[in-house]
C-alpha cells in the first residue's frame, strides 16, 4: 500500500464505520445493522486507524515525512484550494493519541450504553467525531483545517444533545454551538487575513512568508497585521479549547453521555485549539503581543476554573472543571513559547483525563446512575478496579513525581517562570497556585467517593436499565434529589479493561516521552522557536534524565504545594468534615460566587443574549416588518394597485381611443427630441 493510500485509510476508516452504523442501523436506510453490528463496525474502523497511526508514527520517527496534495478542490487564477495531508511528528503523535483514546472510548461505550435505545446512533456519532478530528490534525492547509474544526463542532452538538428529550441537554448543546460560533468568527477572520496577504491556504506557503507578514500593518491602523491575525486565530482556539471567557459551554457539555465527555475533553475537540497554535508556531513566535494575550488568557483559565472545581458535587463536573484548568496550563505553555511542552501536556492529559472520565462513568454505573458525590463514600471495597485506576489518574493529574502529568506540568511551570513576555509573572503565580488547587479538588473528589463513611442508599434495588431513565430530567446529572438505591457494584469487564489500558500510559508515558519530545529532535523542523525566546533551551539545561528530574521534584515548591493540597483535602473531608461546612456558612458570598461560576452565565444572558434578542427584534420590527413588508412589499403592492386603478379607466376597448393615445404619444416624443436637439 502506498503512503497516501495509508493516510486515506486512517482518516476514512472511522467515517465508513460511522456511515454503516448511522445509515443502516438507525432506520435512516433501514435497520440492517443491529446493536452488535454497530459497535463492531465502528470499533473495527477506529482500530484500523489506530494501528495505521502507530505505523505512521514509527515511519515518521524514521525520517519519512509527507506534505502533499491529494485533490485540488478549486483553482481560480493562481489560487488553489486543495485537500492534502501534512504528516510529521506533530500530526502523527496527534493521530496516535486521538485514535487510541477513541478506541478505548468505543469499547467502553458497549458497557455504558448497553441499554440505551440510541445505541447505534451513538456509535455512529463518536466514530464520525474521530474522523473529523483526524481530518483536522492531518491537514496541510487552512481550508481542510477549518473543515475538521467545524465538523468536530457539529458532532459535539449532536452528542451533547444526544438525549434530546431533556431540556437541559438541548440548552447545553445550543450553548456549545453558539459560544463556539463566537470563537469561529475570530478563527475565520484570522484565516481570511492570512489568505488575503499570503495568497495561499497551504501551511508551508504561508509560513514561508512569515517575515513579510510580520512587516505589514492592519489596514487603516498601526497594528501589526500578524498580531491581529494570530489573536483572531487564538479567539477561535478560545472557543474550541474553552478558554476564558468562551469557556462557559464546556461544563454544560456533561449533559451528554459519559463516553463523549471523555472523548471531547481528552483527545478531540478541546485539544484542537492547542494543536492549531502549535502548528502555527512560525507565525505566533513573531508576535509578542499575541503571545502575551495567550499567556494571560491561559493563566486566568488555569487558576480560576480550578477554583470552581472545589465546590462541585457532580462527579463529572469536577473532572470537567479540571479539564478547563489543564487546558489553561497548556495555553500558558503556548504563550511562553514552549509549544512542545504544551503538546506534551496535551498528550499526557489525554490519557489520564480519559481515564478519569471513564472511571467516573464506571462509578456512575456502580452507583446505579447517581452522580452526586455526597451520596457516595467507601466505594473502594465495592469497586476495586475503578478505585485503583481512578487513584492512578488522580495522581497523574496533580503532577505526582514520576507519573505522566508530573513531567508535563512541571515543565509548564518552569516555562512560565523563564518567559519574559508581558503577563508571564502573573502566569507563573497562576500555574503555581493551580498546583495546590488541583490537588485539593482532585483528592476531595477521590476521598468523598472512595473513602470515609458510606452515604449511599441500599434500601432499594435498582431494577431498571440505563434506558429507563436516560431520557428524563434525572439521568446523568447530580443536581436533583433523585437517587437510586442498591448496593454499589464493580462495572463489567468491557468497562474496566479500558480503564486498565488507559491507566498504563497515565503512569509511564511521561517518563518515556519527556526526553525526546521536549529536549530531543522529536519536533525538530516542525515547531519553530524564535532565538529571542530561548525558553526551551533554558529548560534543557535543568534536565538530566527522567529519573533525576523526578527525584529533584521532592525539593521543589510545586511538590510541597501538591502535597499540601492532598493533605488538606484529607483533613477536611475525612478527619474534620465539619470544617468545610463551617467555611461555607461563614463565607456564603464566596460560595455563591463560585456556585454561580463568577456569574458569567448571567452576564452572557443579560448582556449578550438579551442584546442579541433586542437587536434581532429591532431588525424584525423596523427592518422586516416596517421597511421590507410595510414599505417595499405592501407599499409597492398599494402603488401598483393605485396605478392599475388609474390605467383601468384608460382601457375603454374602442380602437379610436387607442389611436388617439398613439398620436398624442408620438407628438410628445417628437416634441421631446426637438427640444433636446435645441
XYZ file of C-alpha atoms in Angstrom:
678
model
C 0.000 0.000 0.000
C 1.314 3.448 -0.961
C 1.785 6.033 1.738
C -1.052 8.402 0.626
C -3.451 5.433 0.495
C -2.473 4.513 4.062
C -3.242 8.065 5.191
C -6.608 7.941 3.435
C -7.363 4.598 5.083
C -6.544 6.002 8.532
C -8.715 9.076 8.007
C -11.693 7.427 6.332
C -11.972 4.083 8.159
C -13.926 5.692 11.068
C -16.124 7.524 8.531
C -17.046 4.239 6.840
C -17.928 2.694 10.193
C -19.962 5.760 11.114
C -21.852 5.687 7.798
C -22.721 1.987 8.084
C -23.913 2.285 11.700
C -25.735 5.556 11.065
C -27.408 4.836 7.746
C -28.242 1.176 8.216
C -28.604 0.945 11.999
C -30.876 3.829 12.893
C -33.722 3.345 10.440
C -32.492 6.054 8.072
C -31.996 3.482 5.299
C -33.416 0.549 7.201
C -32.228 -1.437 10.191
C -29.856 -3.890 8.559
C -27.236 -3.305 11.279
C -28.124 -4.318 14.807
C -26.611 -3.186 18.093
C -23.710 -5.645 17.929
C -23.115 -4.835 14.269
C -22.959 -1.099 15.042
C -20.274 -1.418 17.690
C -18.266 -3.999 15.745
C -18.131 -1.981 12.517
C -17.220 1.294 14.262
C -14.658 -0.304 16.593
C -13.085 -2.052 13.604
C -12.828 1.267 11.749
C -11.173 3.022 14.689
C -8.903 0.005 15.306
C -7.686 0.193 11.694
C -6.962 3.901 12.199
C -5.156 3.279 15.497
C -2.914 0.551 14.057
C -2.256 2.638 10.953
C -1.423 5.687 13.099
C 1.097 3.653 15.104
C 2.786 2.565 11.856
C 2.799 6.158 10.606
C 4.393 7.427 13.828
C 7.088 4.779 13.573
C 7.663 5.696 9.932
C 7.858 9.423 10.723
C 10.362 8.824 13.512
C 12.494 7.059 10.894
C 12.556 10.343 8.969
C 9.775 9.719 6.418
C 7.503 12.743 6.464
C 4.825 13.714 3.942
C 3.371 17.008 2.763
C 1.334 16.763 -0.403
C -1.924 17.497 -2.168
C -4.329 14.642 -2.799
C -7.104 16.568 -4.517
C -7.493 20.056 -5.960
C -10.929 21.231 -4.973
C -10.847 24.560 -6.810
C -8.396 26.610 -8.857
C -9.123 30.290 -9.539
C -6.271 32.010 -11.308
C -3.138 31.327 -9.309
C -5.082 30.436 -6.160
C -5.689 26.762 -5.408
C -7.949 25.273 -2.761
C -6.680 21.776 -2.058
C -7.216 18.697 0.047
C -3.968 17.253 1.341
C -2.061 15.875 4.304
C 0.927 17.076 6.303
C 2.313 14.116 8.194
C 5.141 14.936 10.566
C 5.886 14.183 14.208
C 3.236 16.635 15.448
C 0.375 15.263 13.347
C 1.500 11.623 13.749
C 1.564 11.950 17.540
C -1.892 13.543 17.498
C -3.187 10.736 15.268
C -1.981 8.113 17.755
C -3.497 9.955 20.720
C -6.848 10.560 19.013
C -7.285 7.022 17.694
C -6.036 5.194 20.803
C -8.213 7.165 23.224
C -11.147 6.934 20.821
C -10.696 3.154 20.620
C -10.870 2.868 24.420
C -13.987 5.057 24.457
C -15.635 2.910 21.775
C -15.014 -0.297 23.751
C -16.152 1.329 26.991
C -19.355 2.522 25.320
C -20.511 -1.083 24.809
C -20.934 -1.378 28.569
C -22.049 2.146 29.401
C -24.720 2.495 26.695
C -25.812 -1.153 26.563
C -29.474 -0.444 27.346
C -29.836 2.892 25.561
C -32.307 2.908 22.639
C -29.982 5.211 20.663
C -27.123 2.706 20.762
C -26.404 2.590 17.003
C -26.801 6.334 16.645
C -24.296 6.976 19.433
C -21.661 4.726 17.886
C -22.181 6.448 14.546
C -21.653 9.854 16.147
C -18.470 9.014 18.081
C -16.925 7.357 15.038
C -17.769 10.446 12.968
C -16.158 12.522 15.714
C -12.945 10.529 15.297
C -12.948 11.064 11.518
C -13.449 14.816 11.967
C -10.566 15.109 14.384
C -8.269 13.096 12.128
C -9.028 15.391 9.199
C -8.193 18.364 11.413
C -4.806 17.139 12.641
C -3.710 15.616 9.304
C -4.489 18.671 7.137
C -1.811 20.630 5.314
C -3.919 23.693 4.613
C -6.287 26.066 6.371
C -9.340 25.077 4.315
C -9.148 21.466 5.457
C -8.298 22.606 8.968
C -11.486 24.648 9.021
C -13.495 21.676 7.734
C -12.270 19.460 10.574
C -12.684 22.339 13.022
C -16.351 22.778 12.158
C -17.010 19.046 11.811
C -15.954 18.313 15.401
C -18.122 21.228 16.487
C -21.122 19.833 14.622
C -20.746 16.314 16.017
C -20.196 17.670 19.532
C -23.539 19.474 19.148
C -25.194 16.167 18.251
C -23.514 14.301 21.111
C -24.030 16.858 23.882
C -27.721 16.870 22.966
C -27.813 13.106 22.414
C -30.661 12.705 24.920
C -32.668 15.273 23.001
C -35.868 14.919 25.015
C -34.170 16.521 28.013
C -34.431 20.331 28.047
C -31.080 20.604 29.853
C -29.352 18.680 27.058
C -30.903 20.881 24.380
C -29.858 24.009 26.273
C -26.313 22.644 26.656
C -25.778 21.778 23.015
C -27.208 25.110 21.858
C -24.920 26.875 24.311
C -21.889 24.967 22.991
C -22.923 25.689 19.407
C -23.444 29.439 19.899
C -20.336 30.066 22.025
C -18.190 28.221 19.510
C -19.639 30.328 16.710
C -18.306 33.398 18.518
C -14.851 31.847 18.559
C -15.156 30.676 14.965
C -15.833 34.247 13.817
C -12.344 35.138 15.017
C -10.921 31.957 13.524
C -12.350 32.715 10.084
C -11.112 36.302 10.304
C -7.587 35.073 11.085
C -7.621 32.594 8.203
C -9.014 35.267 5.888
C -6.268 37.747 6.775
C -3.520 35.197 6.182
C -5.102 34.103 2.918
C -5.551 37.701 1.727
C -1.938 38.703 2.332
C -0.136 35.402 1.729
C -2.264 34.376 -1.266
C -2.423 30.749 -0.197
C -4.173 28.392 2.194
C -1.245 25.978 2.325
C 0.641 25.919 5.616
C 4.111 25.737 4.073
C 3.460 28.579 1.643
C 2.019 30.800 4.372
C 4.835 30.055 6.824
C 7.443 30.808 4.151
C 6.090 34.376 4.036
C 6.141 34.898 7.800
C 8.826 37.589 7.656
C 6.882 39.507 5.005
C 3.666 39.224 7.041
C 5.490 40.407 10.176
C 6.357 43.671 8.410
C 2.784 44.550 7.394
C 0.240 46.618 9.307
C -3.503 46.130 9.526
C -5.191 48.482 7.003
C -6.125 51.846 8.463
C -4.209 51.292 11.706
C -0.682 50.967 13.033
C -1.438 47.487 14.396
C 0.810 44.707 13.200
C -1.114 42.547 10.757
C 0.403 39.337 12.113
C -0.641 40.227 15.670
C -4.230 40.802 14.553
C -4.287 37.552 12.558
C -2.742 35.494 15.375
C -5.052 36.925 18.045
C -8.025 36.250 15.748
C -6.856 32.660 15.275
C -6.487 32.283 19.034
C -10.028 33.586 19.578
C -11.075 30.502 17.627
C -8.938 28.405 19.980
C -10.571 30.136 22.972
C -13.938 28.801 21.821
C -12.846 25.323 20.802
C -10.401 24.804 23.695
C -12.707 26.525 26.195
C -10.595 29.430 27.399
C -11.950 32.326 29.448
C -14.404 33.924 28.671
C -15.532 31.425 25.994
C -15.267 28.511 28.438
C -18.871 28.569 29.596
C -20.067 25.784 27.292
C -17.713 23.058 28.497
C -19.161 22.240 31.954
C -22.646 22.048 30.446
C -21.401 19.520 27.900
C -21.635 16.986 30.749
C -25.295 16.646 29.761
C -24.137 14.194 27.113
C -23.329 10.563 27.974
C -20.072 9.973 29.845
C -18.171 8.379 26.910
C -18.499 11.528 24.839
C -17.456 13.614 27.818
C -14.202 11.644 27.788
C -13.816 11.965 24.028
C -14.495 15.726 23.917
C -12.369 16.530 26.954
C -9.447 14.192 26.456
C -8.412 13.630 22.875
C -10.504 15.598 20.498
C -12.346 18.867 20.282
C -10.863 20.809 23.193
C -7.309 19.959 22.157
C -7.862 21.309 18.629
C -7.041 24.880 19.641
C -3.815 23.857 21.372
C -2.767 21.843 18.321
C -3.610 24.731 15.970
C -1.465 27.261 17.823
C 1.454 24.806 17.936
C 1.076 24.158 14.202
C 1.106 27.911 13.554
C 4.154 28.492 15.795
C 6.171 30.075 12.904
C 3.624 32.906 12.940
C 2.848 33.209 16.650
C 6.549 33.415 17.506
C 6.788 36.648 15.533
C 4.068 38.371 17.549
C 4.929 39.151 21.205
C 1.519 40.836 21.531
C -0.299 37.645 20.604
C 1.865 35.589 22.979
C 1.081 37.971 25.852
C -2.624 37.748 25.092
C -2.407 33.938 25.061
C -0.456 33.600 28.305
C -2.812 35.934 30.227
C -5.948 34.159 28.998
C -4.396 30.779 29.817
C -3.421 31.948 33.317
C -6.927 33.147 34.145
C -8.392 29.865 32.927
C -5.849 27.672 34.744
C -6.397 29.267 38.148
C -9.968 30.495 38.278
C -11.555 27.463 36.627
C -9.731 25.298 39.163
C -11.448 27.216 41.987
C -14.823 26.202 40.545
C -13.902 22.527 40.786
C -13.683 22.826 44.589
C -17.421 23.298 45.156
C -18.852 20.889 42.554
C -20.863 17.887 43.747
C -21.452 16.206 40.392
C -18.619 13.731 39.806
C -18.399 14.523 36.100
C -18.413 18.284 36.619
C -15.423 18.132 38.964
C -13.478 16.375 36.204
C -14.856 18.868 33.665
C -13.504 21.870 35.569
C -10.234 20.001 35.876
C -10.145 19.876 32.085
C -10.697 23.630 31.875
C -7.843 24.248 34.288
C -5.452 21.882 32.482
C -6.286 23.481 29.138
C -5.259 26.738 30.777
C -1.902 25.163 31.647
C -1.413 24.143 28.005
C -2.295 27.660 26.874
C 0.210 29.188 29.299
C 2.893 26.972 27.756
C 1.909 28.227 24.292
C 2.181 31.844 25.427
C 5.595 31.131 26.959
C 6.812 29.859 23.552
C 7.058 26.323 24.982
C 4.880 24.810 22.246
C 6.388 21.347 22.588
C 5.630 21.383 26.327
C 2.002 22.303 25.581
C 1.694 19.416 23.127
C 3.434 17.098 25.599
C 0.896 18.014 28.295
C -1.872 17.577 25.722
C -0.689 14.009 25.177
C -0.249 13.037 28.835
C -3.504 14.774 29.753
C -5.381 12.875 27.040
C -4.651 9.554 28.712
C -5.225 10.398 32.366
C -8.215 12.642 31.698
C -9.879 9.969 29.536
C -9.137 7.572 32.397
C -10.735 9.879 34.980
C -13.870 10.448 32.908
C -14.339 6.775 32.132
C -13.653 5.881 35.776
C -16.247 8.464 36.795
C -18.650 6.777 34.382
C -17.831 3.426 35.995
C -18.688 4.932 39.393
C -21.978 6.191 37.943
C -22.797 2.674 36.706
C -21.821 1.164 40.064
C -23.950 3.749 41.876
C -26.938 2.948 39.674
C -26.618 6.254 37.825
C -26.360 8.549 40.813
C -23.709 11.204 40.140
C -23.823 13.171 43.402
C -20.582 12.565 45.325
C -22.416 13.447 48.550
C -24.252 10.144 48.174
C -21.112 8.042 47.802
C -18.239 7.172 50.113
C -16.428 3.926 50.850
C -16.672 2.638 47.271
C -13.126 1.287 47.395
C -14.236 -2.127 48.664
C -17.131 -2.383 46.206
C -15.277 -1.235 43.077
C -11.598 -2.180 43.470
C -10.587 -1.831 39.793
C -12.343 1.507 39.387
C -10.795 2.675 42.656
C -7.177 1.902 41.785
C -7.432 3.271 38.238
C -9.146 6.444 39.478
C -6.362 6.886 42.045
C -3.671 6.479 39.388
C -5.422 9.007 37.144
C -5.722 11.482 40.032
C -2.036 11.113 40.917
C -1.133 11.783 37.283
C -3.437 14.807 37.168
C -1.978 16.544 40.222
C 1.588 16.102 38.969
C 2.907 13.434 41.348
C 6.609 12.803 40.626
C 7.266 10.019 38.101
C 3.644 9.992 36.913
C 2.823 11.214 33.393
C 1.319 14.548 34.397
C 4.330 15.490 36.514
C 6.786 15.806 33.640
C 4.480 17.978 31.560
C 3.107 20.216 34.353
C 6.487 20.791 35.955
C 7.915 21.995 32.659
C 4.934 24.304 32.086
C 5.550 25.928 35.475
C 9.240 26.352 34.697
C 8.465 27.717 31.220
C 6.181 30.371 32.718
C 8.947 31.286 35.169
C 11.550 31.592 32.402
C 9.357 33.508 29.954
C 9.772 37.253 29.577
C 6.621 38.144 27.624
C 4.232 40.593 29.254
C 1.965 38.714 31.680
C 4.417 35.891 32.392
C 4.743 36.923 36.057
C 1.018 36.506 36.614
C 1.138 33.250 34.637
C 3.826 31.831 36.930
C 1.770 32.692 40.007
C -1.392 31.214 38.466
C 0.108 27.861 37.454
C 1.970 27.594 40.765
C -1.160 28.287 42.812
C -3.064 25.979 40.483
C -0.935 23.051 41.695
C -2.416 23.375 45.196
C -5.934 23.952 43.877
C -5.781 20.950 41.533
C -4.504 18.645 44.264
C -7.193 19.860 46.672
C -10.259 19.431 44.436
C -8.954 16.193 42.861
C -8.464 14.472 46.200
C -11.618 15.996 47.653
C -13.355 14.077 44.887
C -11.283 10.944 45.483
C -11.796 10.862 49.275
C -15.536 11.619 49.106
C -16.130 8.871 46.532
C -13.859 6.039 47.620
C -13.145 6.561 51.327
C -14.899 7.570 54.515
C -18.437 6.853 55.578
C -20.795 5.053 53.201
C -23.509 7.566 52.369
C -25.423 5.740 49.649
C -28.901 4.284 49.985
C -29.008 0.483 49.997
C -32.662 0.189 50.911
C -33.982 -0.367 47.400
C -32.789 -2.419 44.494
C -32.054 -0.854 41.170
C -34.317 -2.761 38.966
C -34.102 -0.999 35.640
C -31.556 -0.356 32.989
C -29.888 2.710 31.692
C -32.512 3.349 29.095
C -35.278 3.513 31.659
C -34.065 6.886 32.796
C -31.823 8.062 30.050
C -34.351 10.461 28.677
C -35.744 12.143 31.748
C -34.535 15.067 33.735
C -32.980 12.926 36.423
C -30.436 10.937 34.490
C -26.784 11.620 34.133
C -26.563 14.644 36.366
C -26.386 15.137 40.040
C -28.349 18.290 40.558
C -31.518 16.830 41.987
C -32.637 14.584 44.791
C -33.412 11.572 42.673
C -31.125 8.824 43.965
C -31.296 5.160 43.107
C -30.988 2.578 45.816
C -28.978 -0.611 45.733
C -25.552 -1.834 46.760
C -22.727 -0.466 44.576
C -21.047 -2.937 42.270
C -17.979 -3.152 40.055
C -18.520 -2.474 36.371
C -18.309 -5.235 33.744
C -15.029 -6.096 32.024
C -15.951 -4.141 28.897
C -15.801 -1.039 31.114
C -12.874 -1.891 33.401
C -10.484 -3.171 30.702
C -10.291 0.282 29.008
C -9.645 1.775 32.452
C -6.667 -0.523 32.999
C -5.335 0.100 29.488
C -5.585 3.882 29.972
C -4.002 3.692 33.436
C -0.771 2.279 31.999
C 0.170 5.320 29.841
C -1.167 7.615 32.584
C 1.673 6.329 34.729
C 4.580 5.719 32.329
C 4.140 7.793 29.153
C 5.597 10.952 30.709
C 8.872 9.309 31.718
C 9.192 7.626 28.313
C 8.451 10.671 26.160
C 9.797 13.640 28.137
C 13.348 13.351 26.816
C 12.728 13.017 23.070
C 9.618 15.240 22.900
C 10.944 18.176 24.903
C 14.711 18.029 24.669
C 15.389 15.774 21.701
C 14.741 16.062 17.976
C 11.122 14.882 18.064
C 9.689 18.268 16.998
C 12.774 19.479 15.092
C 11.712 21.344 11.966
C 8.044 21.114 12.984
C 7.717 23.561 15.870
C 9.501 26.907 15.492
C 11.117 28.747 18.403
C 12.481 32.238 17.960
C 16.067 32.893 19.144
C 14.611 35.869 21.032
C 12.670 33.467 23.294
C 15.061 30.662 24.298
C 12.734 29.145 26.924
C 13.215 25.571 25.715
C 16.995 25.954 25.773
C 16.882 27.040 29.412
C 14.586 24.136 30.281
C 17.033 21.714 28.674
C 19.827 22.959 30.938
C 17.990 21.630 34.010
C 17.056 18.243 32.531
C 19.375 15.325 33.256
C 17.102 12.356 32.560
C 13.643 11.406 33.768
C 14.872 9.771 36.984
C 16.970 12.733 38.129
C 14.167 15.112 37.143
C 11.650 13.150 39.207
C 13.923 12.904 42.240
C 14.689 16.629 42.107
C 10.959 17.371 42.306
C 10.801 16.424 46.000
C 12.770 19.564 46.845
C 10.700 21.961 44.741
C 7.835 24.288 45.665
C 5.248 22.651 43.332
C 5.696 19.282 45.089
C 5.037 20.725 48.537
C 2.050 22.683 47.235
C 0.692 19.474 45.729
C 1.246 17.574 48.982
C -0.406 20.369 50.960
C -3.480 20.181 48.736
C -3.799 16.407 49.206
C -3.296 16.605 52.992
C -5.777 19.458 53.368
C -8.391 17.556 51.336
C -7.828 14.500 53.547
C -8.144 16.572 56.719
C -11.240 18.486 55.564
C -13.255 15.587 54.187
C -12.160 12.554 56.182
C -10.910 13.856 59.542
C -12.863 17.094 60.165
C -15.760 17.252 57.679
C -17.401 19.959 59.773
C -14.748 22.486 58.710
C -15.849 22.795 55.021
C -19.459 23.191 56.191
C -18.402 25.943 58.590
C -16.409 27.731 55.892
C -19.405 27.549 53.573
C -21.640 29.038 56.269
C -19.189 31.837 57.150
C -18.200 32.697 53.569
C -21.534 32.251 51.854
C -20.812 35.105 49.441
C -17.700 33.317 48.189
C -19.573 30.046 47.797
C -22.339 31.818 45.891
C -19.746 33.456 43.637
C -18.211 30.075 42.793
C -21.547 28.273 42.610
C -22.749 30.832 40.079
C -19.500 30.398 38.078
C -18.496 34.049 38.602
C -21.942 34.978 37.206
C -20.596 34.537 33.681
C -23.774 32.796 32.511
C -25.930 35.577 33.947
C -23.728 38.242 32.322
C -23.917 36.456 28.981
C -27.675 36.115 29.342
C -28.256 39.719 30.457
C -25.838 41.463 28.098
C -25.096 39.364 25.046
C -28.139 37.118 24.730
C -30.627 39.855 25.649
C -28.747 42.348 23.487
C -28.806 39.947 20.551
C -32.529 39.365 21.029
C -33.157 43.135 21.237
C -31.103 43.691 18.091
C -32.934 40.878 16.342
C -36.266 42.276 17.494
C -35.301 45.707 16.177
C -34.318 44.296 12.815
C -37.584 42.365 12.701
C -39.889 45.241 13.678
C -38.111 48.089 11.862
C -36.273 46.326 9.073
C -38.506 43.396 8.191
C -41.967 44.448 9.332
C -41.863 48.202 8.654
C -39.380 48.606 5.783
C -39.480 45.323 3.861
C -43.047 44.187 4.492
C -44.572 47.605 5.098
C -42.812 49.888 2.628
C -41.363 47.640 -0.048
C -43.776 44.712 -0.249
C -47.102 46.190 0.876
C -46.144 49.685 -0.297
C -45.283 48.523 -3.786
C -48.467 46.454 -3.880
C -50.516 49.536 -2.975
C -48.683 51.623 -5.617
C -49.343 49.015 -8.277
C -52.987 48.828 -7.202
C -53.400 52.626 -7.465
C -51.678 52.726 -10.841
C -53.855 49.862 -12.071
C -56.936 51.749 -10.895
C -55.890 54.812 -12.910
C -54.905 52.856 -16.015
C -58.114 50.839 -15.867
C -60.074 53.976 -16.834
C -57.992 54.310 -19.983
C -58.850 50.799 -21.173
C -62.148 51.586 -22.962
C -61.986 48.899 -25.657
C -62.554 51.428 -28.512
C -59.933 51.416 -31.307
C -60.196 55.167 -31.944
C -59.343 55.834 -28.285
C -56.121 53.786 -28.662
C -55.308 55.532 -31.980
C -55.798 58.931 -30.338
C -53.443 57.877 -27.475
C -50.784 56.766 -30.001
C -50.975 60.130 -31.792
C -50.621 62.016 -28.502
C -47.638 59.819 -27.567
C -45.888 60.363 -30.898
C -46.403 64.101 -30.667
C -44.932 64.088 -27.136
C -41.835 62.121 -28.261
C -41.265 64.389 -31.293
C -41.577 67.472 -29.099
C -39.075 65.977 -26.590
C -36.415 65.215 -29.225
C -36.824 68.656 -30.868
C -36.309 70.373 -27.549
C -33.359 68.085 -26.785
C -31.603 68.952 -30.060
C -32.107 72.652 -29.485
